[in-house]
Tab-separated table of C-alpha atoms in Angstrom:
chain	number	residue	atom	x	y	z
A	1	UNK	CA	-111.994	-117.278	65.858
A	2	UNK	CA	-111.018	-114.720	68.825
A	3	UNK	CA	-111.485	-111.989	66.483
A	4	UNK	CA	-114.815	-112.591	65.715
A	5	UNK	CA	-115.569	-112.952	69.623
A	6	UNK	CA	-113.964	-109.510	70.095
A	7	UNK	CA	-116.602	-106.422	70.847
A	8	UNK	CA	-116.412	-103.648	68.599
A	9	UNK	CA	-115.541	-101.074	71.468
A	10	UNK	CA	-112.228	-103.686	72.183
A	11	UNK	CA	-112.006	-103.199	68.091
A	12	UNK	CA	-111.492	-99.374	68.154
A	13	UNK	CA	-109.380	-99.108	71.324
A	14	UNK	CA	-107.164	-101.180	69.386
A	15	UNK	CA	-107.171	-99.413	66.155
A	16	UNK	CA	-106.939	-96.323	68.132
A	17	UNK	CA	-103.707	-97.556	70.103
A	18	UNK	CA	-102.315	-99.080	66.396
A	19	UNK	CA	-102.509	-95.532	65.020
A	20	UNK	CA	-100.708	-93.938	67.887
A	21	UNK	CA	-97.663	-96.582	67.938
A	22	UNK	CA	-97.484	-95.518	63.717
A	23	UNK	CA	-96.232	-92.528	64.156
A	24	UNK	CA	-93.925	-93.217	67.006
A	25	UNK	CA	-92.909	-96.070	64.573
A	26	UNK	CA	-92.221	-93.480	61.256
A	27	UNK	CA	-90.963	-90.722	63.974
A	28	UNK	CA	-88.202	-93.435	64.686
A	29	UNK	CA	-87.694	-94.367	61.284
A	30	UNK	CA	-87.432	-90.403	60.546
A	31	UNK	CA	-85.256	-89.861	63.353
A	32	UNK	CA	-83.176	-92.839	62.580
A	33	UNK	CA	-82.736	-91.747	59.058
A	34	UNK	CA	-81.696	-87.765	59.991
A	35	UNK	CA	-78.940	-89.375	62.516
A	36	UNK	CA	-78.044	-91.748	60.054
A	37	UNK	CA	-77.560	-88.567	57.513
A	38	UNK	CA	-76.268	-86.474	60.285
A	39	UNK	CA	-73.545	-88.971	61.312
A	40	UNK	CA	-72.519	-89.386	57.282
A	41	UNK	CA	-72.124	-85.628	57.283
A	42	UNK	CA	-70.079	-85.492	60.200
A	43	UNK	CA	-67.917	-88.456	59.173
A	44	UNK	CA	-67.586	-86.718	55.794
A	45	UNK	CA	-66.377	-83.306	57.602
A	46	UNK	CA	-64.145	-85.354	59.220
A	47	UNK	CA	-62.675	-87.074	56.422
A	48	UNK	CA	-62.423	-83.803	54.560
A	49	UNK	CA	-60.817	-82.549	57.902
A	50	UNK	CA	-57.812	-85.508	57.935
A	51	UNK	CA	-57.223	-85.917	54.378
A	52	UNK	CA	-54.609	-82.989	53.067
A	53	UNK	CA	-55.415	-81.339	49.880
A	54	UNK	CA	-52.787	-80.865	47.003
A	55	UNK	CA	-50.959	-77.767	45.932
A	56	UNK	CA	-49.331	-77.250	49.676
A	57	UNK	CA	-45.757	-77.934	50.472
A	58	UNK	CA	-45.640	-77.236	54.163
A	59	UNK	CA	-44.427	-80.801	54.956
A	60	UNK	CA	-42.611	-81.046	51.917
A	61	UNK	CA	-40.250	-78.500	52.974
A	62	UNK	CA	-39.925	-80.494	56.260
A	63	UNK	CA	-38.911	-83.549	54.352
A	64	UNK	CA	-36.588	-81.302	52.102
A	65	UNK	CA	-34.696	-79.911	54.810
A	66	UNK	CA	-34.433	-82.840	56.633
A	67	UNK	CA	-32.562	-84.566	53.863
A	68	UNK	CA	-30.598	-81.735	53.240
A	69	UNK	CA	-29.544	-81.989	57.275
A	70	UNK	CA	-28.907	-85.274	56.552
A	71	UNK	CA	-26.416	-84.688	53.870
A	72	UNK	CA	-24.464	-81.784	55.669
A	73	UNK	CA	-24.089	-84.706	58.809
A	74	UNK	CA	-22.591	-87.369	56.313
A	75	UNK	CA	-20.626	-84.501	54.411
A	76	UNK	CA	-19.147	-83.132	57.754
A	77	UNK	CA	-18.790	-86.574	59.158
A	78	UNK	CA	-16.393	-87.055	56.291
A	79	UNK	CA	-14.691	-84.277	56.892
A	80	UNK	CA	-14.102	-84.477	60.712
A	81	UNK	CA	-12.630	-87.701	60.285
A	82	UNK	CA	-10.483	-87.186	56.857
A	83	UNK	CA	-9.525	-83.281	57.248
A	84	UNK	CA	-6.773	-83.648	59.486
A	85	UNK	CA	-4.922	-86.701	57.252
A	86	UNK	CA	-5.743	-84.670	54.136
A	87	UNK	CA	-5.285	-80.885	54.469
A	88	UNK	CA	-4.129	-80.559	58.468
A	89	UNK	CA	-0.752	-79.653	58.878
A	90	UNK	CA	1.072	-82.710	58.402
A	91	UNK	CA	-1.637	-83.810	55.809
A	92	UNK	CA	-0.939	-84.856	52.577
A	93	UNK	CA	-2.007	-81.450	51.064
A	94	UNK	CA	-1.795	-79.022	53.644
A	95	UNK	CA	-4.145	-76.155	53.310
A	96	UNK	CA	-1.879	-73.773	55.143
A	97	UNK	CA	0.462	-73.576	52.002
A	98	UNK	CA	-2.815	-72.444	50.110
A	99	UNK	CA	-3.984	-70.060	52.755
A	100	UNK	CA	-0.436	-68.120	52.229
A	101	UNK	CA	-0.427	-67.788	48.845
A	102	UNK	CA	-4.063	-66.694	49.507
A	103	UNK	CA	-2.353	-63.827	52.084
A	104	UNK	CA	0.006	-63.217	49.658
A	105	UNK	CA	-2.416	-62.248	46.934
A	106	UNK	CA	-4.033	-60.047	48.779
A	107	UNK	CA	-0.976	-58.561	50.405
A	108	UNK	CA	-2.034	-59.792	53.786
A	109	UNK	CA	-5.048	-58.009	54.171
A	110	UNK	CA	-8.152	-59.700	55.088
A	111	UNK	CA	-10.798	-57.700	53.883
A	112	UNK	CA	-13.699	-58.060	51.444
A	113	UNK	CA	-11.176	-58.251	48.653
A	114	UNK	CA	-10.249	-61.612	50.215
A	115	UNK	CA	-13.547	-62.840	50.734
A	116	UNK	CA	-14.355	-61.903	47.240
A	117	UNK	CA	-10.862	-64.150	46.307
A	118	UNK	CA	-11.570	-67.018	48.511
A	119	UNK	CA	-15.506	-66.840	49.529
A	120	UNK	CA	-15.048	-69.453	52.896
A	121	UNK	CA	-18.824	-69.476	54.697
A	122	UNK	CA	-19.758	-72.315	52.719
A	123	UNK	CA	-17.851	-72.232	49.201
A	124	UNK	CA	-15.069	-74.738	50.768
A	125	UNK	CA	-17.979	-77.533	50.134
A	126	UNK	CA	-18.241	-79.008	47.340
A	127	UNK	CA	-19.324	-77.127	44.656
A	128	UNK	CA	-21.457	-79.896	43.115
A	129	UNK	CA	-23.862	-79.220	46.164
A	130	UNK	CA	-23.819	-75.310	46.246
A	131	UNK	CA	-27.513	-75.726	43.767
A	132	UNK	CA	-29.456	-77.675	47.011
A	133	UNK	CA	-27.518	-75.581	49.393
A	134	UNK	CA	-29.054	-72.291	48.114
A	135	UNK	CA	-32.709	-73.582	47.613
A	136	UNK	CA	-32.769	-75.268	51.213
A	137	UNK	CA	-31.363	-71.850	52.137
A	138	UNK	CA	-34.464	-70.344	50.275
A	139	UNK	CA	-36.995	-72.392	51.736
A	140	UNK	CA	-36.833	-71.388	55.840
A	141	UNK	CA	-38.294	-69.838	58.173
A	142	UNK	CA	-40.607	-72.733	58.695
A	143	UNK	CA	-43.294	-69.887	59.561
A	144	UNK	CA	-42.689	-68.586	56.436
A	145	UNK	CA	-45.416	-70.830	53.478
A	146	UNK	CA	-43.210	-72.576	51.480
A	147	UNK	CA	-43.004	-70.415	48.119
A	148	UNK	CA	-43.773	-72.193	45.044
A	149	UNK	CA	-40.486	-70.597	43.272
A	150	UNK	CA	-38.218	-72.579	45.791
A	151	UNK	CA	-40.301	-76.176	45.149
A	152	UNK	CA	-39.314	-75.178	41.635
A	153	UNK	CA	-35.744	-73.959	41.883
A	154	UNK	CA	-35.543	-77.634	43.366
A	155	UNK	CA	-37.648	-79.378	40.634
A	156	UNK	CA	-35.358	-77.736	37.785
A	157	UNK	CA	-32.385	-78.696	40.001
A	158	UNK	CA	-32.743	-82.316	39.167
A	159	UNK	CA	-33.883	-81.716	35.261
A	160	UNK	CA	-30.319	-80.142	34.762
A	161	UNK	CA	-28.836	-82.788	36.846
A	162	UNK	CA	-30.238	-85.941	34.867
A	163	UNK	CA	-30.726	-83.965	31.523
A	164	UNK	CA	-27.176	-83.348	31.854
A	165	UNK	CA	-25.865	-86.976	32.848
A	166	UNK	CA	-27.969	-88.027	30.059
A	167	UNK	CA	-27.081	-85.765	27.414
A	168	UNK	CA	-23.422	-86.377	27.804
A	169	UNK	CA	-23.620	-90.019	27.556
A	170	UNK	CA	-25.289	-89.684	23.886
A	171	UNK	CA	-22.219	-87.303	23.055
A	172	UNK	CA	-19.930	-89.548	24.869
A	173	UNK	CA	-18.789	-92.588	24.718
A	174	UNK	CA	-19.711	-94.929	21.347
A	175	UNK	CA	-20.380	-97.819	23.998
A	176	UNK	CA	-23.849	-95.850	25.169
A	177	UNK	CA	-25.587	-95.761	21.710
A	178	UNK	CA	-24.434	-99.678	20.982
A	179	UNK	CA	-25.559	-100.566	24.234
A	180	UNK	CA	-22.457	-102.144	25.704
A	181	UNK	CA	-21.416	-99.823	28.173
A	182	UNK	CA	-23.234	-101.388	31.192
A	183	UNK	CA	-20.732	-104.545	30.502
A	184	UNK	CA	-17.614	-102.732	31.642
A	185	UNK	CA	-19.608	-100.238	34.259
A	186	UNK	CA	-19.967	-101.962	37.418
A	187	UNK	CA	-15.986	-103.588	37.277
A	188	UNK	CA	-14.535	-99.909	36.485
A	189	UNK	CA	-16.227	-97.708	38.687
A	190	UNK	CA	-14.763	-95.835	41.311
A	191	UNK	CA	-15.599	-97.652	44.049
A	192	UNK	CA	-17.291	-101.044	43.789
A	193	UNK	CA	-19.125	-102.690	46.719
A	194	UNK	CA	-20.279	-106.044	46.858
A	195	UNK	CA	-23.639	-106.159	44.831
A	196	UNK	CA	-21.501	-104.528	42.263
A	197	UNK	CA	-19.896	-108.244	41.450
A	198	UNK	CA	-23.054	-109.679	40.732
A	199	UNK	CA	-24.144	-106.819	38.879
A	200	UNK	CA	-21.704	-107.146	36.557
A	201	UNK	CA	-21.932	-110.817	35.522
A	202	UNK	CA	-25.865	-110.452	34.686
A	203	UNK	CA	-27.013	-111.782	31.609
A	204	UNK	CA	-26.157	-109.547	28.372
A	205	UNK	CA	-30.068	-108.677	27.839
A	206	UNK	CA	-29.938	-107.318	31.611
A	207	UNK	CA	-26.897	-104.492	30.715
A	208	UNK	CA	-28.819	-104.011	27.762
A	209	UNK	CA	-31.888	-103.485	29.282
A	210	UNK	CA	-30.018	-101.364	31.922
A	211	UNK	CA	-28.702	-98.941	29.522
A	212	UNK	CA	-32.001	-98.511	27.516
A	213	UNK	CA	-33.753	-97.312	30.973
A	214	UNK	CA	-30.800	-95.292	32.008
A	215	UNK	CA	-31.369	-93.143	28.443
A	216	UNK	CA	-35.147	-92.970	28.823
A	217	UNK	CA	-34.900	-92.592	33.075
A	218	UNK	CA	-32.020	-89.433	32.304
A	219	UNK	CA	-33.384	-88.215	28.937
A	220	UNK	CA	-36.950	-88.713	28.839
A	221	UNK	CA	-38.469	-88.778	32.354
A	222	UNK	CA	-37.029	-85.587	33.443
A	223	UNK	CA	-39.260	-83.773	31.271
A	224	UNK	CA	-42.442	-85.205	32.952
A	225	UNK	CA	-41.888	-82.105	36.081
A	226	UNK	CA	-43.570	-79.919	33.492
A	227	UNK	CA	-46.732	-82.080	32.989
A	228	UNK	CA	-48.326	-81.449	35.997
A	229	UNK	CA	-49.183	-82.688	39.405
A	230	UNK	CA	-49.173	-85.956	38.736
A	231	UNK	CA	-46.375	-86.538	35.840
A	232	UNK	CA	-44.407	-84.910	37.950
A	233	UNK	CA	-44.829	-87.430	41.141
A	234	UNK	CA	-44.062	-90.407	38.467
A	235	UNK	CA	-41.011	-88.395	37.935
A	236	UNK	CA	-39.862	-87.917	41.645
A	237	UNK	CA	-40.693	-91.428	42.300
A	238	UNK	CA	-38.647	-92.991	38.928
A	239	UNK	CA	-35.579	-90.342	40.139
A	240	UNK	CA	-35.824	-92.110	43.811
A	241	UNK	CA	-36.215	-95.503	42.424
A	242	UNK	CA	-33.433	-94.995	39.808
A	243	UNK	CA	-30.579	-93.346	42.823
A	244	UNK	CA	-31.648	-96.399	45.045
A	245	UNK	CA	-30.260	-99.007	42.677
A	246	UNK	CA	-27.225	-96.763	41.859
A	247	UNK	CA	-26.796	-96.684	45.249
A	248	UNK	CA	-27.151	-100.371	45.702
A	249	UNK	CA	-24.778	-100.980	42.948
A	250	UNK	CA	-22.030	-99.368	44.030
A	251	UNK	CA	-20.174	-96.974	46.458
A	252	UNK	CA	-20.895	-93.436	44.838
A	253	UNK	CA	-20.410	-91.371	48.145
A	254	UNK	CA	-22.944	-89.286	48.924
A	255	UNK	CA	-23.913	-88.386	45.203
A	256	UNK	CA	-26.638	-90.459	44.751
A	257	UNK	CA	-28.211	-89.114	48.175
A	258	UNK	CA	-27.893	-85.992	46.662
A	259	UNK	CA	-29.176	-86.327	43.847
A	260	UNK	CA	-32.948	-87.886	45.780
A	261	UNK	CA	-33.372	-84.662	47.775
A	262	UNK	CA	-34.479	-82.645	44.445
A	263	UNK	CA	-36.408	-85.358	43.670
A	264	UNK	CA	-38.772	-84.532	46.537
A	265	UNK	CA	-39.670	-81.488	45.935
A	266	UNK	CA	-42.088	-83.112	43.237
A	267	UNK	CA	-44.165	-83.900	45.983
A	268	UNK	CA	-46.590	-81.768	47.631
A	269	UNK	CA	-48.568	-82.531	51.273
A	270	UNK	CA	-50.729	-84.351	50.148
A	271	UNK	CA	-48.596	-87.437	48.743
A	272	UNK	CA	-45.738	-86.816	51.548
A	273	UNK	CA	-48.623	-87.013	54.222
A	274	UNK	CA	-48.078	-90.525	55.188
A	275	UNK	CA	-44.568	-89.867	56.680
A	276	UNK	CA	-45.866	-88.792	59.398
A	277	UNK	CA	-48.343	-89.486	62.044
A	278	UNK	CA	-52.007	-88.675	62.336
A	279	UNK	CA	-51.950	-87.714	65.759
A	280	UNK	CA	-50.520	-84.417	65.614
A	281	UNK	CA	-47.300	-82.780	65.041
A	282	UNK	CA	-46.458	-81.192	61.589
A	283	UNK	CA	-49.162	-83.007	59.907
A	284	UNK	CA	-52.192	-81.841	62.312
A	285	UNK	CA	-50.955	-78.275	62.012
A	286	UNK	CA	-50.688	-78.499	57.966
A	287	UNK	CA	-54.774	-79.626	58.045
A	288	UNK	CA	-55.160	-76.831	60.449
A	289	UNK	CA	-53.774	-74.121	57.806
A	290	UNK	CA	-55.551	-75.799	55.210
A	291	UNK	CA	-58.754	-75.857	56.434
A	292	UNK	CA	-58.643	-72.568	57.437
A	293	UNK	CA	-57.944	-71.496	53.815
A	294	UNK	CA	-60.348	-73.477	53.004
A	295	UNK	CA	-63.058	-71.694	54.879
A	296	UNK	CA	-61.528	-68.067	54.222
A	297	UNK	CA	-60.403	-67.022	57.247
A	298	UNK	CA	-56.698	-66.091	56.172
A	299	UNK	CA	-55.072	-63.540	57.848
A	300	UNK	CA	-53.381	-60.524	55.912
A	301	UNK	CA	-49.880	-61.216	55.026
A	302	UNK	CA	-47.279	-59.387	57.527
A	303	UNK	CA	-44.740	-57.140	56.811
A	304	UNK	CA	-42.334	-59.929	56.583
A	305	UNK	CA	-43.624	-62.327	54.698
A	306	UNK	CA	-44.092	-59.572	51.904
A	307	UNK	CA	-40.448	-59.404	51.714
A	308	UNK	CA	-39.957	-62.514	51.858
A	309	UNK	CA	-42.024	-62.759	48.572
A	310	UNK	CA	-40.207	-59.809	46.971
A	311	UNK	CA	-36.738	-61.881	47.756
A	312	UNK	CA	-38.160	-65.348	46.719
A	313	UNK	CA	-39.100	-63.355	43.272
A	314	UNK	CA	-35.678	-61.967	42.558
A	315	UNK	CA	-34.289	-65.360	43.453
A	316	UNK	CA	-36.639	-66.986	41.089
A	317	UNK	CA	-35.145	-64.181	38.434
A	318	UNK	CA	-31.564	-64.751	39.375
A	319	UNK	CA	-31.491	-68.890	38.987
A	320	UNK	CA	-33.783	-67.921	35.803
A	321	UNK	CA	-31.048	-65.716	34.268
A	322	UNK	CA	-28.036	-67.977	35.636
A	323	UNK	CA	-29.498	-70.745	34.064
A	324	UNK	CA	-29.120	-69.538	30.266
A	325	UNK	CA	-25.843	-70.235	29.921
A	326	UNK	CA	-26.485	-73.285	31.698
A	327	UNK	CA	-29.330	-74.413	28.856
A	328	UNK	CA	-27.299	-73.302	26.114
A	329	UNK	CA	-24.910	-76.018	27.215
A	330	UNK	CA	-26.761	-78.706	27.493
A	331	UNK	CA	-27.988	-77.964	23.765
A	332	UNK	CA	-24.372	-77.327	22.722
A	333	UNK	CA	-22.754	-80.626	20.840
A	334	UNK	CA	-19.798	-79.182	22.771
A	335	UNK	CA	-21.679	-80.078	26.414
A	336	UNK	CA	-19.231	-79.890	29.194
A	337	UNK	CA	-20.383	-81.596	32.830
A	338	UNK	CA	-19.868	-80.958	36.060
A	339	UNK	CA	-18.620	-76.791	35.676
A	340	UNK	CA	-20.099	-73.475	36.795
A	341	UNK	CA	-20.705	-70.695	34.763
A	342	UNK	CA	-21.037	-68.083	37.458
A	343	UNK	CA	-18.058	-67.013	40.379
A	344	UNK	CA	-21.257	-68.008	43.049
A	345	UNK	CA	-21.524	-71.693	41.452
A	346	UNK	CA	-25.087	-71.391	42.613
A	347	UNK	CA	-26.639	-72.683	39.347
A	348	UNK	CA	-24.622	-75.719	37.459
A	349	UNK	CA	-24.169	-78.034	34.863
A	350	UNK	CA	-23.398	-81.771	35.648
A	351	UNK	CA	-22.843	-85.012	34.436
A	352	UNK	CA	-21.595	-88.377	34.919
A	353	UNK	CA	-19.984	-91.093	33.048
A	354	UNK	CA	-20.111	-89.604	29.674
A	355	UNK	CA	-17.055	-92.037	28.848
A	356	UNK	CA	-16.462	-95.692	29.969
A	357	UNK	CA	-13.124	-97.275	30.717
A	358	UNK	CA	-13.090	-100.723	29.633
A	359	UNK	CA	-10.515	-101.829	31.653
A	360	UNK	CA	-9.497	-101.506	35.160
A	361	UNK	CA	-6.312	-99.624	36.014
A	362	UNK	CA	-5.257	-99.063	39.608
A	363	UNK	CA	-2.376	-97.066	41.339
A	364	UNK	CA	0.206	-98.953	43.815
A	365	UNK	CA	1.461	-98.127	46.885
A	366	UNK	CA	4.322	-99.974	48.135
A	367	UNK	CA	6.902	-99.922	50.867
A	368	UNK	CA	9.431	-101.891	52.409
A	369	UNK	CA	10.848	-102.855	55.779
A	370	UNK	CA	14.345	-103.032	54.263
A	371	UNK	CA	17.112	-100.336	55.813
A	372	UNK	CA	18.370	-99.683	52.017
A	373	UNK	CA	15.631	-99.601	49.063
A	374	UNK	CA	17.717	-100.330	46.462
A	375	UNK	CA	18.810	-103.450	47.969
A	376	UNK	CA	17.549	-106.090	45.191
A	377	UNK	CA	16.585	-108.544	48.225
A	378	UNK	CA	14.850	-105.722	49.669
A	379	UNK	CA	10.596	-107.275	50.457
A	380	UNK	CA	8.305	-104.610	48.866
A	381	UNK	CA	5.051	-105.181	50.229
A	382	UNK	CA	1.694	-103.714	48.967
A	383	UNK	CA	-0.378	-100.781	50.822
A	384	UNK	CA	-3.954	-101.892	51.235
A	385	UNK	CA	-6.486	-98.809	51.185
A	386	UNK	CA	-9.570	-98.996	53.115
A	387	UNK	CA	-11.905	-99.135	50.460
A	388	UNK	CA	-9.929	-98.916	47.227
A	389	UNK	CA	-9.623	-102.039	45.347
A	390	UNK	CA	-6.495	-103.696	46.195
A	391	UNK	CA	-6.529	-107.587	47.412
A	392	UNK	CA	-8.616	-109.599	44.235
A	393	UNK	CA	-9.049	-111.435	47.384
A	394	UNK	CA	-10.829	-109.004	49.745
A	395	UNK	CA	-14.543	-108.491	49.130
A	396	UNK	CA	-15.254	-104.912	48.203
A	397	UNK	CA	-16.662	-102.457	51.253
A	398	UNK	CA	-20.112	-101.378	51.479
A	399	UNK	CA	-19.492	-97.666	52.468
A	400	UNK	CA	-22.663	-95.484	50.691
A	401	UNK	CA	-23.292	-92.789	51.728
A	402	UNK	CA	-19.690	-92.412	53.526
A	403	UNK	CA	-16.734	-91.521	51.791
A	404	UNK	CA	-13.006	-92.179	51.653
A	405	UNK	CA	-11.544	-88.860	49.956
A	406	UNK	CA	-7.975	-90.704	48.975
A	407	UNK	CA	-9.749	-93.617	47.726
A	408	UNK	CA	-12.025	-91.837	45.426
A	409	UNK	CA	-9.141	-89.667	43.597
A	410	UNK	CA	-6.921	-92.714	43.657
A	411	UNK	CA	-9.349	-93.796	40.456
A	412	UNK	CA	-8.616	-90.623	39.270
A	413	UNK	CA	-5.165	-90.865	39.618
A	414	UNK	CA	-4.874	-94.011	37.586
A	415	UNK	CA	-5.975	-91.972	34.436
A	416	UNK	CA	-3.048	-89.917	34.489
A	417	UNK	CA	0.414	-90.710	32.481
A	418	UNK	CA	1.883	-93.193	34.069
A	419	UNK	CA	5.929	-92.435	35.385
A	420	UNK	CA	7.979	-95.121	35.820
């Protein structure tokens, strides 16, 4: 009813002012929309700014070396503390005696005819480790991009290594292809720690089960680095998984450690990205490089880093040829583990367990308080090690990734001919 009272002037102005609020009304809308667009565009720039792309291994190099540093500080911890009751002067096995007979060879000169005889910078480690000393080696300066022939020198590091262990377990033992020898394993190791108890009274389905995915994890899996990207992640991550419960089973040393650090290398930045933060560091400079690439503005490659190349090539070639005789073994029915075929022992063959001792023998130490020895009242008493298995009573050490040198070879030692 006030409509119809309204005049047809009032009518008009408000038509007029109705048209006028429209187009302030679809100019919002408009505007709304653009900033809505504009914001998704920047918040997809972003994204594509924080996420890192695959194919790079700038932080997997970090992670590499890292665990490498964190080998050489177990390995040298072991060492520092064992050295001097092992090889030190009044050690069990001096190393003075075999530094003479060294001079004498040589006819006490100490030139490059020694160092050729008795290579000492780093060939006094163990030799099972020279294959992730040489590839760390390969893989600084961090300025330097990570060359894809070093992620792969790594990556064909740990196919030998479990293509290897696997290999001679088939050739081995009779216990691996009827399934049995994860019965006797865990009780005749080297070293058993706790878990390794339990471990060993499982169900019989379990150490069956155990010794199915030890053939397909050593045997099978390996082969998965040469299916790309993403086969060869599932690989890393099986390799990791499969060391852990070794480790967890049982006090292998540092072996086990080891043996994870090639596995890492079959990740690249983008999978490794979420050890570390978001904030900055490694990982903010990594998106920098990449999204520079990404938008072409690369600059030339110095005089350096094209040597570098050249050298990472030739190092490619060298593991490549050193590695025939290393192939031909693992085919041979006559596979032998853990050797070198080269005087550098820079590319190796390995293996582990390729026979299982079904019982467990150990070598006693005793001594007595008693002035004469032979005295048949004489009170021989029992040296206990510190991690050998001694007491039945005494619960087993958890030592991983330490490592007592004399209690390892003691199980060693008990394989020999016994002497009354």
């Amino acid at each position: 009813m006030a409509a119809r009272g309204e005049s047809p002037e009032s009518r008009v102005r408000r038509r007029r002012l109705d048209g006028r609020r429209q187009p302030e009304t679809e100019s919002s809308d408009s505007g709304g929309e653009h900033g809505a667009d504009t914001a998704g565009g920047a918040s997809d720039t972003q994204a594509g700014l924080e996420s890192l792309q695959t194919g790079t291994y700038w932080l997997s190099r970090v992670v590499l070396l890292r665990s490498v540093a964190f080998i050489y500080l177990v390995a040298f911890s072991v060492a520092h503390n064992q050295n001097k009751q092992l090889i030190g002067e009044h050690g069990l096995m001096p190393c003075k005696g075999y530094l003479n007979s060294v001079k004498r060879y040589v006819g006490g000169k100490i030139g490059m005819a020694a160092l050729a005889y008795t290579p000492s910078i780093l060939w006094f480690f163990d030799w099972g480790d020279m294959d992730a000393n040489l590839d760390g080696i390969a893989l600084v300066p961090r300025h330097c991009p990570p060359s894809l022939i070093c992620i792969w020198t790594f990556r064909w590091l740990i196919v030998r290594i479990m293509l290897g262990a696997g290999l001679i377990k088939i050739r081995g033992d009779k216990c691996w292809g009827d399934l049995t020898c994860m019965d006797y394993h865990y009780e005749t190791q080297p070293v058993p720690n706790p878990m390794s108890y339990y471990m060993h009274h499982s169900p019989w389905w379990v150490h069956r089960f155990e010794t199915l995915s030890n053939h397909f994890i050593e045997l099978v899996v390996p082969l998965f680095a040469f299916l790309g990207r993403r086969m060869c992640m599932v690989n890393g991550a099986i390799q990791i998984l499969f060391q852990v419960v070794l480790i967890v089973s049982g006090n292998l040393s540092f072996l086990n450690w080891l043996t994870i650090v090639p596995s890492l290398a079959c990740f690249d930045d983008a999978s490794l990205g979420f050890l570390f933060r978001s904030g900055g560091g490694a990982k903010k400079a990594v998106l920098e490089i990449q999204n520079e690439e990404a938008a072409g503005r690369t600059s030339n490659p110095t005089k350096g880093m094209l040597i570098r190349r050249v050298v990472n090539i030739c190092l490619g070639i060298l593991i490549g040829c050193l590695s025939v005789p290393v192939v031909m073994n693992l085919l041979s029915s006559r596979q032998v583990m853990n050797t070198s075929f080269d005087p550098l022992r820079i590319v190796n063959t390995y293996g582990a367990f390729g026979s299982i001792t079904k019982e467990r023998t150990e070598v006693i130490f005793q001594g007595t308080l008693s002035p004469d020895p032979k005295d048949p009242d004489a009170v021989w008493e029992e040296y206990q090690f510190l991690c050998k298995p001694g007491d039945v009573y005494r619960r087993p050490c958890l030592l991983s990734p330490y490592h007592y040198r004399l209690d390892w070879l003691m199980w060693f030692a008990a394989f020999q001919a016994r002497t009354p």
